[in-house]
PDB file with SEQRES, HELIX, SHEET and CRYST1 records, atoms N, CA, C and O in Angstrom:
SEQRES   1 A   61  MET LEU ILE ASN SER THR THR PHE SER LEU GLY GLU LEU          
SEQRES   2 A   61  GLN GLU HIS TYR ALA ARG LEU LYS SER LYS THR LEU ARG          
SEQRES   3 A   61  ILE HIS LEU ARG VAL LEU ILE ALA LYS PHE TRP THR LEU          
SEQRES   4 A   61  THR LEU PHE HIS LEU HIS GLN ARG MET PRO HIS LYS SER          
SEQRES   5 A   61  GLN GLU MET HIS ALA LYS GLN LEU ASN                          
HELIX    1 AA1 LEU A   10  PHE A   42  1                                  33    
HELIX    2 AA2 LEU A   44  ARG A   47  1                                   4    
HELIX    3 AA3 PRO A   49  LEU A   60  1                                  12    
CRYST1    1.000    1.000    1.000  90.00  90.00  90.00 P 1           1          
ATOM      1  N   MET A   1       5.649  -5.421 -13.977  1.00  0.00           N  
ATOM      2  CA  MET A   1       6.298  -5.958 -14.207  1.00  0.00           C  
ATOM      3  C   MET A   1       5.008  -7.454 -13.636  1.00  0.00           C  
ATOM      4  O   MET A   1       4.828  -7.803 -12.470  1.00  0.00           O  
ATOM      5  N   LEU A   2       4.279  -8.086 -14.962  1.00  0.00           N  
ATOM      6  CA  LEU A   2       4.291  -9.317 -15.408  1.00  0.00           C  
ATOM      7  C   LEU A   2       5.242 -10.455 -15.029  1.00  0.00           C  
ATOM      8  O   LEU A   2       6.443 -10.587 -15.265  1.00  0.00           O  
ATOM      9  N   ILE A   3       3.801 -11.769 -13.938  1.00  0.00           N  
ATOM     10  CA  ILE A   3       5.033 -12.663 -13.362  1.00  0.00           C  
ATOM     11  C   ILE A   3       3.460 -13.537 -14.560  1.00  0.00           C  
ATOM     12  O   ILE A   3       2.271 -13.258 -14.709  1.00  0.00           O  
ATOM     13  N   ASN A   4       4.574 -14.832 -15.253  1.00  0.00           N  
ATOM     14  CA  ASN A   4       4.176 -15.580 -15.610  1.00  0.00           C  
ATOM     15  C   ASN A   4       4.471 -16.699 -14.927  1.00  0.00           C  
ATOM     16  O   ASN A   4       5.582 -17.172 -14.688  1.00  0.00           O  
ATOM     17  N   SER A   5       2.702 -17.352 -14.428  1.00  0.00           N  
ATOM     18  CA  SER A   5       3.594 -18.560 -13.333  1.00  0.00           C  
ATOM     19  C   SER A   5       4.145 -20.034 -14.246  1.00  0.00           C  
ATOM     20  O   SER A   5       4.754 -21.002 -13.791  1.00  0.00           O  
ATOM     21  N   THR A   6       3.706 -19.799 -15.590  1.00  0.00           N  
ATOM     22  CA  THR A   6       4.119 -21.209 -16.216  1.00  0.00           C  
ATOM     23  C   THR A   6       5.561 -21.245 -15.865  1.00  0.00           C  
ATOM     24  O   THR A   6       6.157 -22.208 -15.384  1.00  0.00           O  
ATOM     25  N   THR A   7       6.107 -19.945 -16.199  1.00  0.00           N  
ATOM     26  CA  THR A   7       7.230 -19.752 -16.196  1.00  0.00           C  
ATOM     27  C   THR A   7       8.933 -20.261 -15.076  1.00  0.00           C  
ATOM     28  O   THR A   7      10.055 -20.691 -15.344  1.00  0.00           O  
ATOM     29  N   PHE A   8       8.190 -19.876 -13.842  1.00  0.00           N  
ATOM     30  CA  PHE A   8       8.454 -20.364 -12.272  1.00  0.00           C  
ATOM     31  C   PHE A   8       7.895 -21.137 -11.671  1.00  0.00           C  
ATOM     32  O   PHE A   8       6.782 -21.659 -11.613  1.00  0.00           O  
ATOM     33  N   SER A   9       9.385 -21.176 -10.921  1.00  0.00           N  
ATOM     34  CA  SER A   9       8.552 -23.092 -10.352  1.00  0.00           C  
ATOM     35  C   SER A   9       8.332 -22.765  -9.266  1.00  0.00           C  
ATOM     36  O   SER A   9       8.709 -21.616  -9.037  1.00  0.00           O  
ATOM     37  N   LEU A  10       7.759 -23.392  -8.249  1.00  0.00           N  
ATOM     38  CA  LEU A  10       7.311 -23.233  -7.063  1.00  0.00           C  
ATOM     39  C   LEU A  10       8.306 -22.827  -5.849  1.00  0.00           C  
ATOM     40  O   LEU A  10       7.902 -22.445  -4.751  1.00  0.00           O  
ATOM     41  N   GLY A  11       9.975 -22.998  -6.297  1.00  0.00           N  
ATOM     42  CA  GLY A  11      10.855 -22.810  -5.148  1.00  0.00           C  
ATOM     43  C   GLY A  11      11.028 -20.731  -5.424  1.00  0.00           C  
ATOM     44  O   GLY A  11      11.380 -19.753  -4.764  1.00  0.00           O  
ATOM     45  N   GLU A  12      10.498 -21.052  -6.850  1.00  0.00           N  
ATOM     46  CA  GLU A  12      10.710 -19.213  -7.023  1.00  0.00           C  
ATOM     47  C   GLU A  12      10.064 -18.559  -6.547  1.00  0.00           C  
ATOM     48  O   GLU A  12      10.395 -17.639  -5.799  1.00  0.00           O  
ATOM     49  N   LEU A  13       8.821 -18.915  -6.907  1.00  0.00           N  
ATOM     50  CA  LEU A  13       7.054 -18.227  -6.196  1.00  0.00           C  
ATOM     51  C   LEU A  13       7.285 -17.666  -4.854  1.00  0.00           C  
ATOM     52  O   LEU A  13       7.194 -16.584  -4.274  1.00  0.00           O  
ATOM     53  N   GLN A  14       7.666 -19.033  -4.592  1.00  0.00           N  
ATOM     54  CA  GLN A  14       8.171 -19.100  -2.484  1.00  0.00           C  
ATOM     55  C   GLN A  14       9.394 -18.086  -2.574  1.00  0.00           C  
ATOM     56  O   GLN A  14       9.341 -17.208  -1.714  1.00  0.00           O  
ATOM     57  N   GLU A  15      10.170 -18.041  -3.185  1.00  0.00           N  
ATOM     58  CA  GLU A  15      11.141 -17.315  -2.486  1.00  0.00           C  
ATOM     59  C   GLU A  15      10.624 -15.635  -3.041  1.00  0.00           C  
ATOM     60  O   GLU A  15      10.788 -14.615  -2.371  1.00  0.00           O  
ATOM     61  N   HIS A  16      10.185 -15.678  -3.979  1.00  0.00           N  
ATOM     62  CA  HIS A  16      10.020 -13.880  -4.872  1.00  0.00           C  
ATOM     63  C   HIS A  16       8.444 -13.482  -3.446  1.00  0.00           C  
ATOM     64  O   HIS A  16       8.188 -12.348  -3.043  1.00  0.00           O  
ATOM     65  N   TYR A  17       7.983 -14.268  -3.175  1.00  0.00           N  
ATOM     66  CA  TYR A  17       6.697 -14.410  -2.139  1.00  0.00           C  
ATOM     67  C   TYR A  17       7.314 -13.894  -0.804  1.00  0.00           C  
ATOM     68  O   TYR A  17       7.136 -12.866  -0.152  1.00  0.00           O  
ATOM     69  N   ALA A  18       8.054 -14.918  -0.651  1.00  0.00           N  
ATOM     70  CA  ALA A  18       8.935 -14.395   0.816  1.00  0.00           C  
ATOM     71  C   ALA A  18       9.944 -12.987   0.568  1.00  0.00           C  
ATOM     72  O   ALA A  18      10.173 -12.357   1.601  1.00  0.00           O  
ATOM     73  N   ARG A  19      10.585 -12.428  -0.759  1.00  0.00           N  
ATOM     74  CA  ARG A  19      10.893 -10.914  -0.436  1.00  0.00           C  
ATOM     75  C   ARG A  19       9.476 -10.212  -0.294  1.00  0.00           C  
ATOM     76  O   ARG A  19       9.025  -9.342   0.451  1.00  0.00           O  
ATOM     77  N   LEU A  20       9.022 -10.901  -1.238  1.00  0.00           N  
ATOM     78  CA  LEU A  20       8.140  -9.521  -1.367  1.00  0.00           C  
ATOM     79  C   LEU A  20       6.975  -9.376   0.274  1.00  0.00           C  
ATOM     80  O   LEU A  20       6.430  -8.324   0.608  1.00  0.00           O  
ATOM     81  N   LYS A  21       6.848 -10.783   1.081  1.00  0.00           N  
ATOM     82  CA  LYS A  21       6.949 -10.285   2.756  1.00  0.00           C  
ATOM     83  C   LYS A  21       7.819  -9.626   2.804  1.00  0.00           C  
ATOM     84  O   LYS A  21       7.529  -8.505   2.385  1.00  0.00           O  
ATOM     85  N   SER A  22       9.055  -9.740   3.188  1.00  0.00           N  
ATOM     86  CA  SER A  22      10.120  -9.187   3.897  1.00  0.00           C  
ATOM     87  C   SER A  22       9.505  -7.296   3.934  1.00  0.00           C  
ATOM     88  O   SER A  22       9.247  -6.506   4.842  1.00  0.00           O  
ATOM     89  N   LYS A  23       9.485  -7.223   2.235  1.00  0.00           N  
ATOM     90  CA  LYS A  23       9.994  -5.740   2.003  1.00  0.00           C  
ATOM     91  C   LYS A  23       8.682  -5.627   2.710  1.00  0.00           C  
ATOM     92  O   LYS A  23       9.088  -5.053   3.721  1.00  0.00           O  
ATOM     93  N   THR A  24       7.675  -5.736   2.855  1.00  0.00           N  
ATOM     94  CA  THR A  24       6.654  -4.941   3.866  1.00  0.00           C  
ATOM     95  C   THR A  24       6.678  -4.751   4.922  1.00  0.00           C  
ATOM     96  O   THR A  24       6.038  -3.893   5.531  1.00  0.00           O  
ATOM     97  N   LEU A  25       7.531  -5.630   5.400  1.00  0.00           N  
ATOM     98  CA  LEU A  25       7.342  -6.602   7.082  1.00  0.00           C  
ATOM     99  C   LEU A  25       8.117  -4.668   7.475  1.00  0.00           C  
ATOM    100  O   LEU A  25       7.831  -3.897   8.391  1.00  0.00           O  
ATOM    101  N   ARG A  26       9.613  -4.434   5.737  1.00  0.00           N  
ATOM    102  CA  ARG A  26      10.299  -3.331   6.277  1.00  0.00           C  
ATOM    103  C   ARG A  26       9.746  -2.209   6.570  1.00  0.00           C  
ATOM    104  O   ARG A  26      10.015  -1.377   7.437  1.00  0.00           O  
ATOM    105  N   ILE A  27       8.527  -2.277   5.357  1.00  0.00           N  
ATOM    106  CA  ILE A  27       7.732  -0.975   5.587  1.00  0.00           C  
ATOM    107  C   ILE A  27       7.130  -0.838   7.098  1.00  0.00           C  
ATOM    108  O   ILE A  27       7.394   0.084   7.870  1.00  0.00           O  
ATOM    109  N   HIS A  28       6.429  -1.738   7.314  1.00  0.00           N  
ATOM    110  CA  HIS A  28       5.623  -1.220   8.432  1.00  0.00           C  
ATOM    111  C   HIS A  28       6.091  -1.581   9.205  1.00  0.00           C  
ATOM    112  O   HIS A  28       5.291  -2.254   9.853  1.00  0.00           O  
ATOM    113  N   LEU A  29       7.600  -1.567   9.901  1.00  0.00           N  
ATOM    114  CA  LEU A  29       8.451  -1.496  10.674  1.00  0.00           C  
ATOM    115  C   LEU A  29       8.422  -0.311  10.534  1.00  0.00           C  
ATOM    116  O   LEU A  29       7.782   0.269  11.411  1.00  0.00           O  
ATOM    117  N   ARG A  30       9.006   0.511   9.520  1.00  0.00           N  
ATOM    118  CA  ARG A  30       9.306   1.895   9.701  1.00  0.00           C  
ATOM    119  C   ARG A  30       8.475   2.937  10.323  1.00  0.00           C  
ATOM    120  O   ARG A  30       8.694   3.695  11.269  1.00  0.00           O  
ATOM    121  N   VAL A  31       6.995   2.702   9.181  1.00  0.00           N  
ATOM    122  CA  VAL A  31       6.004   3.372   9.482  1.00  0.00           C  
ATOM    123  C   VAL A  31       5.620   3.422  11.344  1.00  0.00           C  
ATOM    124  O   VAL A  31       5.335   4.431  11.989  1.00  0.00           O  
ATOM    125  N   LEU A  32       5.695   2.477  11.684  1.00  0.00           N  
ATOM    126  CA  LEU A  32       5.507   1.856  13.014  1.00  0.00           C  
ATOM    127  C   LEU A  32       6.330   3.208  13.320  1.00  0.00           C  
ATOM    128  O   LEU A  32       5.700   4.189  13.715  1.00  0.00           O  
ATOM    129  N   ILE A  33       7.591   3.272  13.162  1.00  0.00           N  
ATOM    130  CA  ILE A  33       9.139   2.876  14.300  1.00  0.00           C  
ATOM    131  C   ILE A  33       8.737   5.396  13.814  1.00  0.00           C  
ATOM    132  O   ILE A  33       8.842   6.334  14.604  1.00  0.00           O  
ATOM    133  N   ALA A  34       8.420   5.414  12.615  1.00  0.00           N  
ATOM    134  CA  ALA A  34       7.674   6.795  12.311  1.00  0.00           C  
ATOM    135  C   ALA A  34       7.061   7.189  13.155  1.00  0.00           C  
ATOM    136  O   ALA A  34       7.440   7.958  14.038  1.00  0.00           O  
ATOM    137  N   LYS A  35       5.786   6.619  12.982  1.00  0.00           N  
ATOM    138  CA  LYS A  35       4.750   7.085  14.255  1.00  0.00           C  
ATOM    139  C   LYS A  35       5.434   7.280  15.582  1.00  0.00           C  
ATOM    140  O   LYS A  35       5.709   8.424  15.944  1.00  0.00           O  
ATOM    141  N   PHE A  36       5.729   6.228  16.340  1.00  0.00           N  
ATOM    142  CA  PHE A  36       6.493   6.031  17.443  1.00  0.00           C  
ATOM    143  C   PHE A  36       7.321   7.877  17.731  1.00  0.00           C  
ATOM    144  O   PHE A  36       7.158   8.887  18.415  1.00  0.00           O  
ATOM    145  N   TRP A  37       8.160   7.353  16.731  1.00  0.00           N  
ATOM    146  CA  TRP A  37       8.582   8.847  16.795  1.00  0.00           C  
ATOM    147  C   TRP A  37       8.098  10.472  16.651  1.00  0.00           C  
ATOM    148  O   TRP A  37       8.649  11.533  16.942  1.00  0.00           O  
ATOM    149  N   THR A  38       7.102  10.203  16.198  1.00  0.00           N  
ATOM    150  CA  THR A  38       6.097  11.598  15.673  1.00  0.00           C  
ATOM    151  C   THR A  38       5.570  11.406  16.989  1.00  0.00           C  
ATOM    152  O   THR A  38       5.464  12.572  17.370  1.00  0.00           O  
ATOM    153  N   LEU A  39       4.967  10.308  18.413  1.00  0.00           N  
ATOM    154  CA  LEU A  39       4.123  10.772  18.944  1.00  0.00           C  
ATOM    155  C   LEU A  39       5.310  11.124  19.842  1.00  0.00           C  
ATOM    156  O   LEU A  39       5.401  12.162  20.498  1.00  0.00           O  
ATOM    157  N   THR A  40       6.276  10.061  19.787  1.00  0.00           N  
ATOM    158  CA  THR A  40       7.244  11.062  21.068  1.00  0.00           C  
ATOM    159  C   THR A  40       7.283  12.084  20.622  1.00  0.00           C  
ATOM    160  O   THR A  40       6.210  12.481  21.076  1.00  0.00           O  
ATOM    161  N   LEU A  41       7.703  13.008  19.997  1.00  0.00           N  
ATOM    162  CA  LEU A  41       8.741  14.633  20.055  1.00  0.00           C  
ATOM    163  C   LEU A  41       6.872  15.526  20.421  1.00  0.00           C  
ATOM    164  O   LEU A  41       6.975  16.533  21.123  1.00  0.00           O  
ATOM    165  N   PHE A  42       5.770  15.254  20.092  1.00  0.00           N  
ATOM    166  CA  PHE A  42       4.754  15.656  20.397  1.00  0.00           C  
ATOM    167  C   PHE A  42       4.113  15.873  21.303  1.00  0.00           C  
ATOM    168  O   PHE A  42       3.182  16.672  21.404  1.00  0.00           O  
ATOM    169  N   HIS A  43       4.926  14.572  22.721  1.00  0.00           N  
ATOM    170  CA  HIS A  43       4.482  14.603  23.670  1.00  0.00           C  
ATOM    171  C   HIS A  43       5.203  15.490  24.681  1.00  0.00           C  
ATOM    172  O   HIS A  43       4.795  15.963  25.742  1.00  0.00           O  
ATOM    173  N   LEU A  44       6.621  15.608  23.944  1.00  0.00           N  
ATOM    174  CA  LEU A  44       8.162  16.403  23.972  1.00  0.00           C  
ATOM    175  C   LEU A  44       7.694  17.946  24.458  1.00  0.00           C  
ATOM    176  O   LEU A  44       7.974  18.552  25.493  1.00  0.00           O  
ATOM    177  N   HIS A  45       6.894  18.331  23.336  1.00  0.00           N  
ATOM    178  CA  HIS A  45       7.449  19.194  22.047  1.00  0.00           C  
ATOM    179  C   HIS A  45       5.572  20.086  23.751  1.00  0.00           C  
ATOM    180  O   HIS A  45       5.753  21.216  24.204  1.00  0.00           O  
ATOM    181  N   GLN A  46       4.085  19.163  24.273  1.00  0.00           N  
ATOM    182  CA  GLN A  46       3.266  20.048  24.793  1.00  0.00           C  
ATOM    183  C   GLN A  46       3.561  20.097  26.055  1.00  0.00           C  
ATOM    184  O   GLN A  46       3.084  20.897  26.861  1.00  0.00           O  
ATOM    185  N   ARG A  47       4.831  18.741  26.414  1.00  0.00           N  
ATOM    186  CA  ARG A  47       5.686  18.861  28.467  1.00  0.00           C  
ATOM    187  C   ARG A  47       5.937  20.173  28.098  1.00  0.00           C  
ATOM    188  O   ARG A  47       5.004  20.914  28.411  1.00  0.00           O  
ATOM    189  N   MET A  48       7.217  20.938  27.333  1.00  0.00           N  
ATOM    190  CA  MET A  48       8.060  21.750  27.311  1.00  0.00           C  
ATOM    191  C   MET A  48       8.149  22.337  26.006  1.00  0.00           C  
ATOM    192  O   MET A  48       8.803  22.023  25.012  1.00  0.00           O  
ATOM    193  N   PRO A  49       7.199  23.422  26.280  1.00  0.00           N  
ATOM    194  CA  PRO A  49       6.500  24.530  24.561  1.00  0.00           C  
ATOM    195  C   PRO A  49       7.693  25.082  24.499  1.00  0.00           C  
ATOM    196  O   PRO A  49       8.573  24.858  23.668  1.00  0.00           O  
ATOM    197  N   HIS A  50       7.713  26.019  25.653  1.00  0.00           N  
ATOM    198  CA  HIS A  50       8.957  26.764  25.831  1.00  0.00           C  
ATOM    199  C   HIS A  50      10.205  26.174  25.018  1.00  0.00           C  
ATOM    200  O   HIS A  50      10.507  26.641  23.920  1.00  0.00           O  
ATOM    201  N   LYS A  51      11.002  24.993  25.688  1.00  0.00           N  
ATOM    202  CA  LYS A  51      11.947  25.116  24.965  1.00  0.00           C  
ATOM    203  C   LYS A  51      11.441  24.228  23.436  1.00  0.00           C  
ATOM    204  O   LYS A  51      12.392  24.569  22.731  1.00  0.00           O  
ATOM    205  N   SER A  52      10.834  23.606  22.798  1.00  0.00           N  
ATOM    206  CA  SER A  52      11.161  23.258  21.960  1.00  0.00           C  
ATOM    207  C   SER A  52      10.843  24.780  20.978  1.00  0.00           C  
ATOM    208  O   SER A  52      11.367  24.897  19.871  1.00  0.00           O  
ATOM    209  N   GLN A  53      10.012  25.780  21.506  1.00  0.00           N  
ATOM    210  CA  GLN A  53       9.870  26.794  21.075  1.00  0.00           C  
ATOM    211  C   GLN A  53      10.937  27.957  20.049  1.00  0.00           C  
ATOM    212  O   GLN A  53      10.985  28.373  18.892  1.00  0.00           O  
ATOM    213  N   GLU A  54      11.770  28.128  21.498  1.00  0.00           N  
ATOM    214  CA  GLU A  54      13.122  28.296  21.316  1.00  0.00           C  
ATOM    215  C   GLU A  54      14.159  27.564  20.550  1.00  0.00           C  
ATOM    216  O   GLU A  54      15.291  28.043  20.483  1.00  0.00           O  
ATOM    217  N   MET A  55      13.935  26.698  20.099  1.00  0.00           N  
ATOM    218  CA  MET A  55      14.670  25.594  19.671  1.00  0.00           C  
ATOM    219  C   MET A  55      14.294  25.712  17.639  1.00  0.00           C  
ATOM    220  O   MET A  55      15.110  25.702  16.718  1.00  0.00           O  
ATOM    221  N   HIS A  56      12.846  25.807  17.592  1.00  0.00           N  
ATOM    222  CA  HIS A  56      12.190  26.829  16.131  1.00  0.00           C  
ATOM    223  C   HIS A  56      12.637  27.959  15.728  1.00  0.00           C  
ATOM    224  O   HIS A  56      13.018  28.496  14.688  1.00  0.00           O  
ATOM    225  N   ALA A  57      12.396  28.345  17.594  1.00  0.00           N  
ATOM    226  CA  ALA A  57      13.363  29.658  17.265  1.00  0.00           C  
ATOM    227  C   ALA A  57      14.967  29.744  16.131  1.00  0.00           C  
ATOM    228  O   ALA A  57      15.175  30.378  15.097  1.00  0.00           O  
ATOM    229  N   LYS A  58      15.675  28.975  16.779  1.00  0.00           N  
ATOM    230  CA  LYS A  58      17.398  28.704  16.929  1.00  0.00           C  
ATOM    231  C   LYS A  58      16.926  28.472  14.645  1.00  0.00           C  
ATOM    232  O   LYS A  58      17.203  28.830  13.500  1.00  0.00           O  
ATOM    233  N   GLN A  59      16.488  28.026  15.098  1.00  0.00           N  
ATOM    234  CA  GLN A  59      16.686  26.640  13.721  1.00  0.00           C  
ATOM    235  C   GLN A  59      15.918  27.698  12.788  1.00  0.00           C  
ATOM    236  O   GLN A  59      16.100  27.616  11.574  1.00  0.00           O  
ATOM    237  N   LEU A  60      14.937  28.841  13.382  1.00  0.00           N  
ATOM    238  CA  LEU A  60      14.187  29.513  12.055  1.00  0.00           C  
ATOM    239  C   LEU A  60      16.146  30.824  11.781  1.00  0.00           C  
ATOM    240  O   LEU A  60      16.994  30.779  10.890  1.00  0.00           O  
ATOM    241  N   ASN A  61      16.062  31.518  12.738  1.00  0.00           N  
ATOM    242  CA  ASN A  61      17.355  32.250  12.595  1.00  0.00           C  
ATOM    243  C   ASN A  61      18.502  31.566  11.663  1.00  0.00           C  
ATOM    244  O   ASN A  61      19.587  32.125  11.510  1.00  0.00           O  
TER     245      ASN A  61                                                      
END                                                                             
């Protein structure tokens, strides 16, 4: 989508920019949360290998 800057008012551009910014912030938050959960699950997996192996076995069956 091309934005013709001459047809946009300054307010519209600021609004568009704010929307883009909030979108990227939400994406960054999701990435951070995903990384956090991955690390947490990884640590739990390392601390209790037998339990997670049991869980994987149950999921496979």
